[in-house]
Coordinates of N, CA, C and O in Angstrom, one line a residue:
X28 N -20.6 8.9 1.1 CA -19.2 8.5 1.4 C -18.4 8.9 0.2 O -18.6 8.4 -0.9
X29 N -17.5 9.6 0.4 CA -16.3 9.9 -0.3 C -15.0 8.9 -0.3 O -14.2 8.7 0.7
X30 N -15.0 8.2 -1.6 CA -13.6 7.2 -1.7 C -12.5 7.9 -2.9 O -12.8 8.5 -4.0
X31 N -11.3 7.7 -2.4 CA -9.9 7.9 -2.6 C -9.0 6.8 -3.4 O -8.8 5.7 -2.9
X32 N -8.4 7.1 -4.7 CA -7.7 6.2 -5.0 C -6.5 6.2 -4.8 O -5.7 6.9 -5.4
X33 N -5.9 5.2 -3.6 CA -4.8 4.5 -3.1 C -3.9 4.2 -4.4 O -4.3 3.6 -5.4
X34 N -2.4 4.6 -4.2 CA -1.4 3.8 -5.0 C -0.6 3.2 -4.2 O -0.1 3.9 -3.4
X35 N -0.3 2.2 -4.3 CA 0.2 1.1 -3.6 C 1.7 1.1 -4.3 O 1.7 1.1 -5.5
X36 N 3.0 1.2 -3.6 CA 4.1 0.6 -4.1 C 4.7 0.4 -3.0 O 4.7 0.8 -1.8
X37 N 5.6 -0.7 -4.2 CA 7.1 -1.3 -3.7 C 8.1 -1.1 -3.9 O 8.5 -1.1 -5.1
X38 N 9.0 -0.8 -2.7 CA 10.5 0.1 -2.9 C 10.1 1.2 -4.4 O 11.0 1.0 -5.3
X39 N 9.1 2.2 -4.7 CA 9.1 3.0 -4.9 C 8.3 2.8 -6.5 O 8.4 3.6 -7.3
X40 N 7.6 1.7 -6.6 CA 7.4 1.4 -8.1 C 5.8 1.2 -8.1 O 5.3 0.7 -7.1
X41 N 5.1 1.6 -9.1 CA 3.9 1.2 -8.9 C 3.5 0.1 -9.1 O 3.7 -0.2 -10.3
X42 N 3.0 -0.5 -8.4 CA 2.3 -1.8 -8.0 C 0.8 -1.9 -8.1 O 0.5 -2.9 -8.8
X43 N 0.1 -1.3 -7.8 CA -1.6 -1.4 -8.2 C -2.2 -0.3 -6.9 O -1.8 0.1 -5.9
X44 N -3.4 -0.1 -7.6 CA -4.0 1.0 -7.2 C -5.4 0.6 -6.8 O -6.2 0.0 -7.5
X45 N -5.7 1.1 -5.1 CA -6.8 0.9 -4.7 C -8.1 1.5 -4.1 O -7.9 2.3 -3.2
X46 N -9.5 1.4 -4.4 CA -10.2 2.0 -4.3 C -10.6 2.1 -2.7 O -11.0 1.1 -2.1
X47 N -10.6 3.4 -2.0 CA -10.8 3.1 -0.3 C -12.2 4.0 0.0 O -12.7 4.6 -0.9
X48 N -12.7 4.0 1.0 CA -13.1 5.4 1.8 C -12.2 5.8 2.1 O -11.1 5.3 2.2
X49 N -12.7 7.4 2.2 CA -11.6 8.6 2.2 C -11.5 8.5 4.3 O -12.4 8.4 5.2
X50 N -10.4 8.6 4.4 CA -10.5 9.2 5.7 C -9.6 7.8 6.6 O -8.8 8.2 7.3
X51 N -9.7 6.7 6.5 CA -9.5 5.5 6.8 C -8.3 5.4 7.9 O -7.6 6.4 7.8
X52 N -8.0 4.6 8.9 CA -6.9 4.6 9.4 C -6.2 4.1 9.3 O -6.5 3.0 8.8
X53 N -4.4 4.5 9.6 CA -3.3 4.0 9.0 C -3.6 2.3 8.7 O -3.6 1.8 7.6
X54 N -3.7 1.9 9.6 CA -3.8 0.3 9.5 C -4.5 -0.4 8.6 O -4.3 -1.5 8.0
X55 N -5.5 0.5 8.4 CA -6.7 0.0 7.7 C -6.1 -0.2 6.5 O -6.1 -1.4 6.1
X56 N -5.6 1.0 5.8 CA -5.1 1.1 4.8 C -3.6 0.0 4.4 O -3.3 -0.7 3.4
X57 N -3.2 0.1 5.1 CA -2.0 -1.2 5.3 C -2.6 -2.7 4.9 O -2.2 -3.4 4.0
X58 N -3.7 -2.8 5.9 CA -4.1 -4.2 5.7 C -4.8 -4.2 3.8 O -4.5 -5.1 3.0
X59 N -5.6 -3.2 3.4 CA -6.1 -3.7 2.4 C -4.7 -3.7 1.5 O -4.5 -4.6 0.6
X60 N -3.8 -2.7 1.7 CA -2.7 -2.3 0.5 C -1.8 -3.9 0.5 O -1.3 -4.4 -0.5
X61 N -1.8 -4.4 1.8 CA -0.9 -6.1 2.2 C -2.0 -7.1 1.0 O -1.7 -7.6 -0.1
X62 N -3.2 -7.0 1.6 CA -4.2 -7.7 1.0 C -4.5 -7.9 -0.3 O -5.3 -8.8 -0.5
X63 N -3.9 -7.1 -1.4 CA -3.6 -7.1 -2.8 C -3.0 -8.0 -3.4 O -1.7 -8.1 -3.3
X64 N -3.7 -8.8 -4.1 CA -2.7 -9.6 -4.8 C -1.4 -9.7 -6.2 O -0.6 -10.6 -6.7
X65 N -1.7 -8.5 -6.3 CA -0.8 -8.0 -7.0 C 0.8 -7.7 -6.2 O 1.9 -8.1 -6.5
X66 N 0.3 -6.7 -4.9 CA 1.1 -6.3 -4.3 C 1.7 -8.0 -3.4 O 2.8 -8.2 -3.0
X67 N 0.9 -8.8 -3.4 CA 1.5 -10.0 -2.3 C 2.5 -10.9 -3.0 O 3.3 -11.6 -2.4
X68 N 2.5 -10.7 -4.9 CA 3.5 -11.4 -5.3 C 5.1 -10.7 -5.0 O 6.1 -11.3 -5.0
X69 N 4.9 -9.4 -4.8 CA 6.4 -8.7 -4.1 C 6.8 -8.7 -3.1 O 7.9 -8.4 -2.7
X70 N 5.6 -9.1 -2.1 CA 6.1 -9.5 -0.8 C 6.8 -11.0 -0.1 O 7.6 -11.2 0.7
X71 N 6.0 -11.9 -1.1 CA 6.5 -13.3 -1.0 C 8.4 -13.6 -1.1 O 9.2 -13.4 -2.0
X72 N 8.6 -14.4 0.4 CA 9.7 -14.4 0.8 C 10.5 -12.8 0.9 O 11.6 -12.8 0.2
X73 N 10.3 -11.6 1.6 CA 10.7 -10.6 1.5 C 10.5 -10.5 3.0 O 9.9 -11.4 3.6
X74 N 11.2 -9.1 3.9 CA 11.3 -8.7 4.4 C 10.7 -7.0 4.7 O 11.3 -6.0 4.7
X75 N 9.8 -7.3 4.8 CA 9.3 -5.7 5.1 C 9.8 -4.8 6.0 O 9.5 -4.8 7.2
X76 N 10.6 -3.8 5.6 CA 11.6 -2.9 6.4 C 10.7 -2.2 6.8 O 10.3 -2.5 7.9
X77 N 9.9 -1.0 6.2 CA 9.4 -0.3 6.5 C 8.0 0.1 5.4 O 8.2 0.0 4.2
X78 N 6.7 0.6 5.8 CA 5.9 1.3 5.5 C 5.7 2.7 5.7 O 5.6 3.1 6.9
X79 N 5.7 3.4 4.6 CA 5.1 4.5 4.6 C 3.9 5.3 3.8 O 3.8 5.5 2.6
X80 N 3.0 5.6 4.7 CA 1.2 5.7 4.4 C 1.1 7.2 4.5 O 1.1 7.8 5.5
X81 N 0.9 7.6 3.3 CA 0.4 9.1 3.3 C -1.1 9.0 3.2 O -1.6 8.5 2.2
X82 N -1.7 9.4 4.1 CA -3.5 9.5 3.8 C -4.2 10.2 2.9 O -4.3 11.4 2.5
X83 N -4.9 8.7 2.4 CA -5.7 9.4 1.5 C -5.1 9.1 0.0 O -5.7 9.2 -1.1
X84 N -3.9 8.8 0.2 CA -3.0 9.5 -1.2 C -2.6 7.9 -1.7 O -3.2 7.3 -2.5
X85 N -0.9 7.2 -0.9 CA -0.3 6.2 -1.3 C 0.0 5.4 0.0 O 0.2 6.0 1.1
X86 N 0.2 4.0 -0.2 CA 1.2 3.5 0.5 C 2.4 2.8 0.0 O 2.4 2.0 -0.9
X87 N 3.2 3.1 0.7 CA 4.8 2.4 0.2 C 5.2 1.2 0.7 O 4.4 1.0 1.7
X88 N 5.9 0.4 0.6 CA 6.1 -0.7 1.2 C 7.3 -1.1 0.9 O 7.3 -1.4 -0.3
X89 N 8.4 -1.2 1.6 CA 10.1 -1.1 1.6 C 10.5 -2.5 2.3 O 10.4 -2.8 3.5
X90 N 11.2 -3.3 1.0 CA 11.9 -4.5 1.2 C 13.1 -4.3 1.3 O 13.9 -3.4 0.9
X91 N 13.4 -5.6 2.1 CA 15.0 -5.4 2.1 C 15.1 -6.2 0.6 O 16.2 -6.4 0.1

């Protein structure tokens, strides 16, 4: 198995980086990138406008 390191950010900043299998599906990767506790202290009381998940590579995660 081939794993990929994930960068996780918010509104455009790096936030922490994750170790995945390569190949994974969008969600998949969503759930572990939400699942971070690093990343969960920027979510707390926020509004998630939007995600965007390049495979393989990063995900973004856009507050209002």
């Amino acid at each position: 198995d081939e794993t990929v390191s994930l960068i996780i950010q918010v509104n455009g900043k790096l936030r922490d980086r994750l170790e995945a299998d390569a190949g994974l599906t969008e969600e998949d990767v969503k759930a572990k990138a939400f699942a971070s506790p690093k990343v969960a202290l920027f979510l707390e009381g926020k509004r998630i406008v939007k995600v965007v998940v390049v495979r393989d590579k990063l995900v973004n995660i856009v507050l209002e």
